[in-house]
PDB file of C-alpha atoms and ligand atoms in Angstrom:
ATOM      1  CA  UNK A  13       4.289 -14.509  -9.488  1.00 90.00           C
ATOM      2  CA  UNK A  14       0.770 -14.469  -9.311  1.00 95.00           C
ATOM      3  CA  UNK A  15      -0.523 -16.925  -6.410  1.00 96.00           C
ATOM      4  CA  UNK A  16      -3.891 -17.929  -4.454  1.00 97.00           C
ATOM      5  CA  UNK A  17      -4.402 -19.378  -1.479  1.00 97.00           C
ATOM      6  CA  UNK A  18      -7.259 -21.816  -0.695  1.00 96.00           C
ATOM      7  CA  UNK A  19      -8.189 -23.234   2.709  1.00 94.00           C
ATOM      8  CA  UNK A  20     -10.489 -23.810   5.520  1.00 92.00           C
ATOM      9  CA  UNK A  21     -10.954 -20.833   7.888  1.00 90.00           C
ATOM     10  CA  UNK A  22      -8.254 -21.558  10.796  1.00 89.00           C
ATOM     11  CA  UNK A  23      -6.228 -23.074   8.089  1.00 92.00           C
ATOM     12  CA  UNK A  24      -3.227 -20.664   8.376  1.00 91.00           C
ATOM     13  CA  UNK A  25      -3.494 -19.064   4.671  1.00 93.00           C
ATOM     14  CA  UNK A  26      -3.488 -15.931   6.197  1.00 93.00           C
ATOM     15  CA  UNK A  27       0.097 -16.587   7.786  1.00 93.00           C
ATOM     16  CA  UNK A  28       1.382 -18.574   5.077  1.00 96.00           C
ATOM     17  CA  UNK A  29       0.741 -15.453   2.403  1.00 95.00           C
ATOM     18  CA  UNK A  30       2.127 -12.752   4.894  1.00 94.00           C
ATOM     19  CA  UNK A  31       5.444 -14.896   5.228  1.00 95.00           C
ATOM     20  CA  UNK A  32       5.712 -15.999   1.337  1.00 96.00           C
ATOM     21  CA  UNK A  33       4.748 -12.257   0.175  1.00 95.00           C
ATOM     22  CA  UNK A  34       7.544 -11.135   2.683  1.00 94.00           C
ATOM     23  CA  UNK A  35       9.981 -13.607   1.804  1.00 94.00           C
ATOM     24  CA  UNK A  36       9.182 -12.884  -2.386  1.00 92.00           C
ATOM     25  CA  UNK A  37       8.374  -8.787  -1.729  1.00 93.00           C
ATOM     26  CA  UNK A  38       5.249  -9.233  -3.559  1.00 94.00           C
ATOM     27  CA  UNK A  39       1.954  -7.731  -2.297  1.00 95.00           C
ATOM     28  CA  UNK A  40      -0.510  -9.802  -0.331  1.00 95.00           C
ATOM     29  CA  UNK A  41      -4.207  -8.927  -1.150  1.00 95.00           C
ATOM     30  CA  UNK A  42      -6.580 -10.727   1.270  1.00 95.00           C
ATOM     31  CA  UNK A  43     -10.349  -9.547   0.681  1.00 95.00           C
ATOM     32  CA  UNK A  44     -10.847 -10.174   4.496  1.00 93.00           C
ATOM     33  CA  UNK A  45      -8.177  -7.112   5.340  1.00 93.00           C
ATOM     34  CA  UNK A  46      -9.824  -5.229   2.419  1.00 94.00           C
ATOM     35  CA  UNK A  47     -13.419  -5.650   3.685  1.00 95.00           C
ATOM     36  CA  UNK A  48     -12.255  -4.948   7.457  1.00 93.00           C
ATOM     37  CA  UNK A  49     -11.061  -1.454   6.298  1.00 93.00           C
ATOM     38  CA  UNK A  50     -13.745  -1.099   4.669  1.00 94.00           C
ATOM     39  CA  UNK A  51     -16.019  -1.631   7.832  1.00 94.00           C
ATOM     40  CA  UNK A  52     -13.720   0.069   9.946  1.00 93.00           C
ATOM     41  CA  UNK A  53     -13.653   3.725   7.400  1.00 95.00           C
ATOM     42  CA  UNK A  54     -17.804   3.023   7.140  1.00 96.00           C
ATOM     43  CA  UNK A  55     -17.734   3.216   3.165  1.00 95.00           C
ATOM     44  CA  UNK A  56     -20.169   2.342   1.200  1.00 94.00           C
ATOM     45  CA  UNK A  57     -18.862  -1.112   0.215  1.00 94.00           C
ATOM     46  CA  UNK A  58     -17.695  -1.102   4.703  1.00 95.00           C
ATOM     47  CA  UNK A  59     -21.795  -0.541   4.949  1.00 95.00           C
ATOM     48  CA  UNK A  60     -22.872  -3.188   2.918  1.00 94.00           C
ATOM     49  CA  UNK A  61     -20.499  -6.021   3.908  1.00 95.00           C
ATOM     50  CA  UNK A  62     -20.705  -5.557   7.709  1.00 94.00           C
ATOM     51  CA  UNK A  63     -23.883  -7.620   8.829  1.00 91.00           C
ATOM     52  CA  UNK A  64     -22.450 -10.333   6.422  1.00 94.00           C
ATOM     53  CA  UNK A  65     -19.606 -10.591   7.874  1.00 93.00           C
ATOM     54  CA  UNK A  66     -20.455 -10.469  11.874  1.00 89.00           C
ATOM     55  CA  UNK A  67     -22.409 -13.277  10.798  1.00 87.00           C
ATOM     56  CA  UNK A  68     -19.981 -15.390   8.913  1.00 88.00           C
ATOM     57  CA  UNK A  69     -21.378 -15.227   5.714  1.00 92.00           C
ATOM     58  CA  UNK A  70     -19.972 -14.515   2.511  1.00 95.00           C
ATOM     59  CA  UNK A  71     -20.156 -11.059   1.444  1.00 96.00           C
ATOM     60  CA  UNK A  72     -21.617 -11.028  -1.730  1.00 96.00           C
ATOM     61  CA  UNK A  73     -19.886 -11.652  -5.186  1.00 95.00           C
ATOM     62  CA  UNK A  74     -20.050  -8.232  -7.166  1.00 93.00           C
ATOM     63  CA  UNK A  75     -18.767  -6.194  -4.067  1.00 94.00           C
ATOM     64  CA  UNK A  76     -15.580  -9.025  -3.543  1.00 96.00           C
ATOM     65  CA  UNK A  77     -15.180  -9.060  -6.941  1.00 95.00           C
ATOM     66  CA  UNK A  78     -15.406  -5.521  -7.608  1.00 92.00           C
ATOM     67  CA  UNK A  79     -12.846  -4.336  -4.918  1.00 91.00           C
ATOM     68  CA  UNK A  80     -10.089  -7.407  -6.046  1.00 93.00           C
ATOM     69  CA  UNK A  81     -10.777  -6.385  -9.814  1.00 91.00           C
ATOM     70  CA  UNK A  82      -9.401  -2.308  -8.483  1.00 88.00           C
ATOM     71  CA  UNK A  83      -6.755  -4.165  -6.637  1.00 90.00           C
ATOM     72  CA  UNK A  84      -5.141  -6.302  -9.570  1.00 91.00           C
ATOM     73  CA  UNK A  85      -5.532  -3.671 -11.938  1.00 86.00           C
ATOM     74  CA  UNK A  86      -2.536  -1.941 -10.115  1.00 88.00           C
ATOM     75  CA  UNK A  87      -0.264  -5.100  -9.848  1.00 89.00           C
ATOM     76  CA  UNK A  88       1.370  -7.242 -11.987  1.00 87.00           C
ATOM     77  CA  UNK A  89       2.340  -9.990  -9.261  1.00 93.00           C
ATOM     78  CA  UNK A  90       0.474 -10.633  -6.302  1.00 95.00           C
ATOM     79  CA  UNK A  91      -1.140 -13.561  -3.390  1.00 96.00           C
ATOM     80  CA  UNK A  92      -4.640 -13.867  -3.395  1.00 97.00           C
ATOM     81  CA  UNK A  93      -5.269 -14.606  -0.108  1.00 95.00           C
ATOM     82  CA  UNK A  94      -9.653 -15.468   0.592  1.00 94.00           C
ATOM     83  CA  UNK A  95     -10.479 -14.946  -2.479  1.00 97.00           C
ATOM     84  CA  UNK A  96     -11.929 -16.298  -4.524  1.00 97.00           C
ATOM     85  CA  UNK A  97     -14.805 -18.046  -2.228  1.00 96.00           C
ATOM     86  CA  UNK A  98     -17.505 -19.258  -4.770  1.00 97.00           C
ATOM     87  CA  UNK A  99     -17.297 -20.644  -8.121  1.00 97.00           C
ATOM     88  CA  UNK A 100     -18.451 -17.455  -9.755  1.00 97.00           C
ATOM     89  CA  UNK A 101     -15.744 -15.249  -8.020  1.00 97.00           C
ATOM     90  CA  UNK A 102     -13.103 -17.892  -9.629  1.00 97.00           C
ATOM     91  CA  UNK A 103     -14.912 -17.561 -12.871  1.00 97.00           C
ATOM     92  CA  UNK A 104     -14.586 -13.214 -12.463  1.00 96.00           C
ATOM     93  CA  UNK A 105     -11.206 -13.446 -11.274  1.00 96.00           C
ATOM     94  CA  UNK A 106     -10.603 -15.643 -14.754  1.00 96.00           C
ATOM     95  CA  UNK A 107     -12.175 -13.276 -16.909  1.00 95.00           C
ATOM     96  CA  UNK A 108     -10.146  -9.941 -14.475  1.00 93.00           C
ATOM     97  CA  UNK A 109      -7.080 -11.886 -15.694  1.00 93.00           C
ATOM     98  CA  UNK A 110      -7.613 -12.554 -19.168  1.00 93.00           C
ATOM     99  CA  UNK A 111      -8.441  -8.870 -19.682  1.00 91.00           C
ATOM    100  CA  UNK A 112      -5.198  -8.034 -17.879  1.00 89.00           C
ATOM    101  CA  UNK A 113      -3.262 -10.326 -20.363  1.00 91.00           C
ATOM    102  CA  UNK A 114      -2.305 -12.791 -17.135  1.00 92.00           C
ATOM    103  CA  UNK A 115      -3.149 -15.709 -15.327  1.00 93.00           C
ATOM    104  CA  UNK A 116      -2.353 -17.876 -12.332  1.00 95.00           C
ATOM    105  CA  UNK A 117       0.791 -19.641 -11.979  1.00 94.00           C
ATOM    106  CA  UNK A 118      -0.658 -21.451  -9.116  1.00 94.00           C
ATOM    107  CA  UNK A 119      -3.806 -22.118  -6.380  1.00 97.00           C
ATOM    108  CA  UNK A 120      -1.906 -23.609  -2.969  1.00 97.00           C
ATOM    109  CA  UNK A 121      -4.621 -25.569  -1.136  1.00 97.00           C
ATOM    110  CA  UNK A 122      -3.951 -25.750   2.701  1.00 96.00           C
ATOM    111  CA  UNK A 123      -5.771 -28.906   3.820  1.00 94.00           C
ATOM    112  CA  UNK A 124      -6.813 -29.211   7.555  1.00 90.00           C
ATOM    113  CA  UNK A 125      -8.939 -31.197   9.957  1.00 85.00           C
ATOM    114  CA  UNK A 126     -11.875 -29.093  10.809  1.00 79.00           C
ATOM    115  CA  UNK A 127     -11.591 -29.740  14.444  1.00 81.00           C
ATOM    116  CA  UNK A 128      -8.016 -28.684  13.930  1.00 85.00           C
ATOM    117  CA  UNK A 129      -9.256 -25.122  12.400  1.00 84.00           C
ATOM    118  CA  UNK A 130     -11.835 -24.482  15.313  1.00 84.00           C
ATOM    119  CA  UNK A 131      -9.170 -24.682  17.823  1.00 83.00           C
ATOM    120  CA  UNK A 132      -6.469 -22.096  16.045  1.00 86.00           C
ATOM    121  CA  UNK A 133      -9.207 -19.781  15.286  1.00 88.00           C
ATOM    122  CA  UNK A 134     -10.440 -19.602  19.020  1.00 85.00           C
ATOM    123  CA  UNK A 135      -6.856 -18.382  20.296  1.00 89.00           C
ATOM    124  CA  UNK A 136      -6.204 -16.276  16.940  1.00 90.00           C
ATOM    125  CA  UNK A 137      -5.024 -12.703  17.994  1.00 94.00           C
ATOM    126  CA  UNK A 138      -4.641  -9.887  15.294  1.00 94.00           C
ATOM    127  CA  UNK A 139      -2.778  -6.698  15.263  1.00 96.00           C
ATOM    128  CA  UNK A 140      -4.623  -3.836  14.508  1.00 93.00           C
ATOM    129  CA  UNK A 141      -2.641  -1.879  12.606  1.00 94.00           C
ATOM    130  CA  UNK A 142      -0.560  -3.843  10.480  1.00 93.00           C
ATOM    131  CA  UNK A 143      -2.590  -7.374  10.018  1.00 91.00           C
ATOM    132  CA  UNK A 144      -0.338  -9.816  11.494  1.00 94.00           C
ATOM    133  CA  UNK A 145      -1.293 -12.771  12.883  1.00 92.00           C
ATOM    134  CA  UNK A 146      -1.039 -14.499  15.991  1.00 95.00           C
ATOM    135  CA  UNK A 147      -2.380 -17.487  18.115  1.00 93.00           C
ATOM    136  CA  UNK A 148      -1.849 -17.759  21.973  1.00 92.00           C
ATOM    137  CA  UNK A 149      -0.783 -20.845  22.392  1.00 90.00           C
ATOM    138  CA  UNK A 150       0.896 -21.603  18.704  1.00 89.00           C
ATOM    139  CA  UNK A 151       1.990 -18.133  17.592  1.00 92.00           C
ATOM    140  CA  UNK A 152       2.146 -16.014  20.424  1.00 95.00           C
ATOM    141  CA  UNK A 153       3.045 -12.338  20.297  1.00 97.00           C
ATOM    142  CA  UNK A 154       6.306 -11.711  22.583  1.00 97.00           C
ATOM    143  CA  UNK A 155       4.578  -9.165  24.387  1.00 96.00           C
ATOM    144  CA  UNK A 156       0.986  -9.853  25.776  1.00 95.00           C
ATOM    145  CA  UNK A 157      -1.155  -8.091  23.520  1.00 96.00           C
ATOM    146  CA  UNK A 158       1.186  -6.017  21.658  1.00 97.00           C
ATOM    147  CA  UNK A 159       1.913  -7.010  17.770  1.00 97.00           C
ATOM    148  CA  UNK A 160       5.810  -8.397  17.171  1.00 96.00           C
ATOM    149  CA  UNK A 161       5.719  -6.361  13.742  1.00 95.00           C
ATOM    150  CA  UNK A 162       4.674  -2.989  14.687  1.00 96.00           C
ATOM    151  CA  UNK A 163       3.797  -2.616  18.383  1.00 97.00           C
ATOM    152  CA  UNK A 164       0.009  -2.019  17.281  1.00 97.00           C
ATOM    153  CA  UNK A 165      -2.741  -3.520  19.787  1.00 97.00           C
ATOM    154  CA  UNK A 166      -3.724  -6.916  19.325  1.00 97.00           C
ATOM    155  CA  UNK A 167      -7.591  -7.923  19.012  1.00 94.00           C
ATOM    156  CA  UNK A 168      -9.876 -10.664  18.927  1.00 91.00           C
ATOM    157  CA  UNK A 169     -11.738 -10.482  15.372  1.00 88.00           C
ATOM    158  CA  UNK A 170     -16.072 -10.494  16.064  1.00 84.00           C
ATOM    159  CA  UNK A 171     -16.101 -13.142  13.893  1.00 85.00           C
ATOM    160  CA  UNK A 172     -14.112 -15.524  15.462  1.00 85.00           C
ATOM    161  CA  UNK A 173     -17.165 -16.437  18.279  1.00 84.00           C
ATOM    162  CA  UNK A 174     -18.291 -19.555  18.281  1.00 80.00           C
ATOM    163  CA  UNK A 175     -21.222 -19.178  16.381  1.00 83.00           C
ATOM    164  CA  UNK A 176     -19.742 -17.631  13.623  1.00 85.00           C
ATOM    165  CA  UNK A 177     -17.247 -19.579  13.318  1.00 86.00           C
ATOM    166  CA  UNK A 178     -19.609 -23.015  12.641  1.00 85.00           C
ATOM    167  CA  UNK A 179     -21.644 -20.686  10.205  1.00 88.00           C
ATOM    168  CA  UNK A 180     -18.308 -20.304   8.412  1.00 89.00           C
ATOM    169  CA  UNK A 181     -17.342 -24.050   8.330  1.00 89.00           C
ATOM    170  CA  UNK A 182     -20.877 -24.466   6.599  1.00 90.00           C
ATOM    171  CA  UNK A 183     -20.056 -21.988   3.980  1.00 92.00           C
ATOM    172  CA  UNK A 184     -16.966 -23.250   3.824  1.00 93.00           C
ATOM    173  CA  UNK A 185     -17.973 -26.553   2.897  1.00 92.00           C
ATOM    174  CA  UNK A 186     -21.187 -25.591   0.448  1.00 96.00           C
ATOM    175  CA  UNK A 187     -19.445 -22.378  -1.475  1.00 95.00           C
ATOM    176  CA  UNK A 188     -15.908 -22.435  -1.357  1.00 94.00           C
ATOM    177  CA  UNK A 189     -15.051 -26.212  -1.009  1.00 94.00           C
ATOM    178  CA  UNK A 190     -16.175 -26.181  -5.007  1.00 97.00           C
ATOM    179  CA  UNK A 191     -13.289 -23.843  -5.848  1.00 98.00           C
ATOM    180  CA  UNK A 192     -10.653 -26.484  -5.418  1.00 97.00           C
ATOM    181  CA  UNK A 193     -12.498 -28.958  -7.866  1.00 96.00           C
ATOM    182  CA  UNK A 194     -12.510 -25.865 -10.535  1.00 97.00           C
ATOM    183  CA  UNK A 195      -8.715 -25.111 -10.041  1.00 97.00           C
ATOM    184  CA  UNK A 196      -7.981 -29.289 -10.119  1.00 97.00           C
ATOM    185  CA  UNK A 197      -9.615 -29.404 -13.363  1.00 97.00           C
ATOM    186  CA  UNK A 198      -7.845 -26.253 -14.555  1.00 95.00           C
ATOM    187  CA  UNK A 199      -4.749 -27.848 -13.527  1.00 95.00           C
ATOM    188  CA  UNK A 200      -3.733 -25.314 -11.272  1.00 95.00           C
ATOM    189  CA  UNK A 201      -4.303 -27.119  -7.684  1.00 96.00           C
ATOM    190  CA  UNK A 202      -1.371 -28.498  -5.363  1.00 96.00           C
ATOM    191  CA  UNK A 203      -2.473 -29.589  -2.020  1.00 96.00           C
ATOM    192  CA  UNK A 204       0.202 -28.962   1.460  1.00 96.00           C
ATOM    193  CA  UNK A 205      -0.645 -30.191   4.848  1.00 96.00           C
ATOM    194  CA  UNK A 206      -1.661 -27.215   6.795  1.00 94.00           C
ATOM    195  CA  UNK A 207      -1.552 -29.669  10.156  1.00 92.00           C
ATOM    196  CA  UNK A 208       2.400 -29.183  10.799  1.00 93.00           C
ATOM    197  CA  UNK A 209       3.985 -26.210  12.469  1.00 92.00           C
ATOM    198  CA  UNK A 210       3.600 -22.360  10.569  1.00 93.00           C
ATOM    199  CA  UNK A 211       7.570 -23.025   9.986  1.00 95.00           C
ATOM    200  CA  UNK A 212       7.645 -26.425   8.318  1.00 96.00           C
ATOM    201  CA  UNK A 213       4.334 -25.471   6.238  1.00 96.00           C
ATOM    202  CA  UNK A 214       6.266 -22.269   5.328  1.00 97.00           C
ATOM    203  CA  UNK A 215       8.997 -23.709   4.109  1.00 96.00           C
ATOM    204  CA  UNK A 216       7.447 -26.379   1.763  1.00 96.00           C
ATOM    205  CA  UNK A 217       5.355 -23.474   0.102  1.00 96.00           C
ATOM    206  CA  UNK A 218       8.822 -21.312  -0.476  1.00 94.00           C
ATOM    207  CA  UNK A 219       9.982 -24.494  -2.523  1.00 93.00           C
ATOM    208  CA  UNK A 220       7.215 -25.139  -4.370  1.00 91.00           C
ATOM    209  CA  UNK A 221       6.840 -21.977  -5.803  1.00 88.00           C
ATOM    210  CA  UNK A 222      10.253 -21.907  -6.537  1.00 85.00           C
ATOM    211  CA  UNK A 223      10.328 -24.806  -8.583  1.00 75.00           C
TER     212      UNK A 223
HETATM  213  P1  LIG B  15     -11.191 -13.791   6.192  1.00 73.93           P
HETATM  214  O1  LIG B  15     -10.395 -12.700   6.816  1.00 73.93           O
HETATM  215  O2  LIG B  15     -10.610 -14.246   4.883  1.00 73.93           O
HETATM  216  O3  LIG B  15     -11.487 -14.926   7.124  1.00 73.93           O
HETATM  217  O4  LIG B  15     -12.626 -13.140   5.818  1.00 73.93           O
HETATM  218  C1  LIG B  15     -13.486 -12.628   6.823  1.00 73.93           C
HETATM  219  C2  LIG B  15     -14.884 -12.409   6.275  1.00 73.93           C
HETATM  220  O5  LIG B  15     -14.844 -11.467   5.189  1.00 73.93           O
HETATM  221  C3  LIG B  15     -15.564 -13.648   5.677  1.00 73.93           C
HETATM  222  O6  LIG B  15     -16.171 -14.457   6.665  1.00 73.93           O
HETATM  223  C4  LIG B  15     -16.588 -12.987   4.756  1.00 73.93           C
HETATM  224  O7  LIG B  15     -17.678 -12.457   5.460  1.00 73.93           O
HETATM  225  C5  LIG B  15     -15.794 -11.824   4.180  1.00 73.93           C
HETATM  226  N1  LIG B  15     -15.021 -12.214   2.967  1.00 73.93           N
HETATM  227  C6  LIG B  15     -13.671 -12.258   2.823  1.00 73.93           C
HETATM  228  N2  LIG B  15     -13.328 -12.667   1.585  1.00 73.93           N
HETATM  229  C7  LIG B  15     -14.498 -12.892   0.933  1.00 73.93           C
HETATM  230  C8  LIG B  15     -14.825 -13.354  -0.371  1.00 73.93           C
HETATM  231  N3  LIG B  15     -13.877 -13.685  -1.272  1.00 73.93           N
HETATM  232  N4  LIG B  15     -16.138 -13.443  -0.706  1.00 73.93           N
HETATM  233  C9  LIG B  15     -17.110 -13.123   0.162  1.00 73.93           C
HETATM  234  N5  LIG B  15     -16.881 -12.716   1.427  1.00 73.93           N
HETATM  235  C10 LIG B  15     -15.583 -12.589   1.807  1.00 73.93           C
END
């Protein structure tokens, strides 16, 4: 199975490709995790990407593209989960696959109200040491502060401030939003209402990928 995950930030894609690559045992590779271990070990890629990201912005293409190219050389089934962001980083991940003898099987699109987005990624909490995601009022941890999975310390990302957060709607909207026209025309696109409960979403992705 080899699977990506489109969507607004705040649209739950995160979530949704922990619980599917749990459910399916496949890895989940989300450039976001990559690029905060990157920051947090102060590589050299961690260097380069860290201003971009406090600000919201998009890290640029050859380091995204470069680190997802190491990761999918060492799997054969995966969920793609922020990447690709731009046009061009669908076009590398194309040519990544085509060298690899592979392709897609399919690009889930989790559509949300904007307004809807802001107000999950306000209250989103994640666990330090093992990724998971939770929200305060929607997904709360069942100990304050204290991740469900692995008892590692919750946090508050730095990009999830107000101000970075409309910088990232507007990239959103300019870079990324043209990615779902590229995998509709490549006949690879199917669209699920991200505005129901992490459960019910969940649950319709599990049968469409099983179908
Ligand atoms: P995420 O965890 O997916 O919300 O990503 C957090 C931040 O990491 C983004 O706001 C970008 O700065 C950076 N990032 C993650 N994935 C990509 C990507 N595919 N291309 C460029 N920047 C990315």
């Amino acid at each position: 199975m080899r699977i990506v995950f489109l969507g607004p930030p705040g649209s739950g894609k995160g979530t949704q490709a922990q619980i599917l690559a749990q459910k399916v045992g496949i890895p989940q590779i989300s450039t976001g995790d990559l690029l905060r271990e990157a920051v947090e070990q102060n590589t050299l890629v961690g260097r380069k990407a860290k201003e971009y990201m406090e600000k919201g912005a998009l890290v640029p293409d050859e380091i995204v593209v470069g680190l997802v190219r190491d990761k999918l050389s060492q799997e054969t089934a995966f969920i793609l989960d922020g990447f690709p962001r731009t046009v061009q980083q669908a076009e590398s991940l194309d040519e990544v696959l085509q060298q690899l003898g592979v392709s897609l099987d399919a690009v889930i699109n989790i559509e949300i109200p904007l307004e809807a987005a802001v107000e999950r990624l306000s209250g989103r909490l994640t666990c330090s040491e093992c990724n998971s995601i939770y929200h305060v009022k929607y997904n709360p941890p069942a100990q304050k502060g204290v991740c469900d999975t692995c008892g590692g310390d919750l946090y508050q990302r730095s990009d999830d401030t107000e101000k970075a957060i409309t910088h990232r709607f507007d990239v959103y909207k300019k870079q990324t939003q043209p990615v779902i026209q590229y995998y509709k025309e490549r006949k690879k696109l199917v669209n699920v209402d991200g505005n129901r409960t992490i459960e019910e979403i969940a649950t319709d992705i599990e049968e469409l990928v099983s179908t």
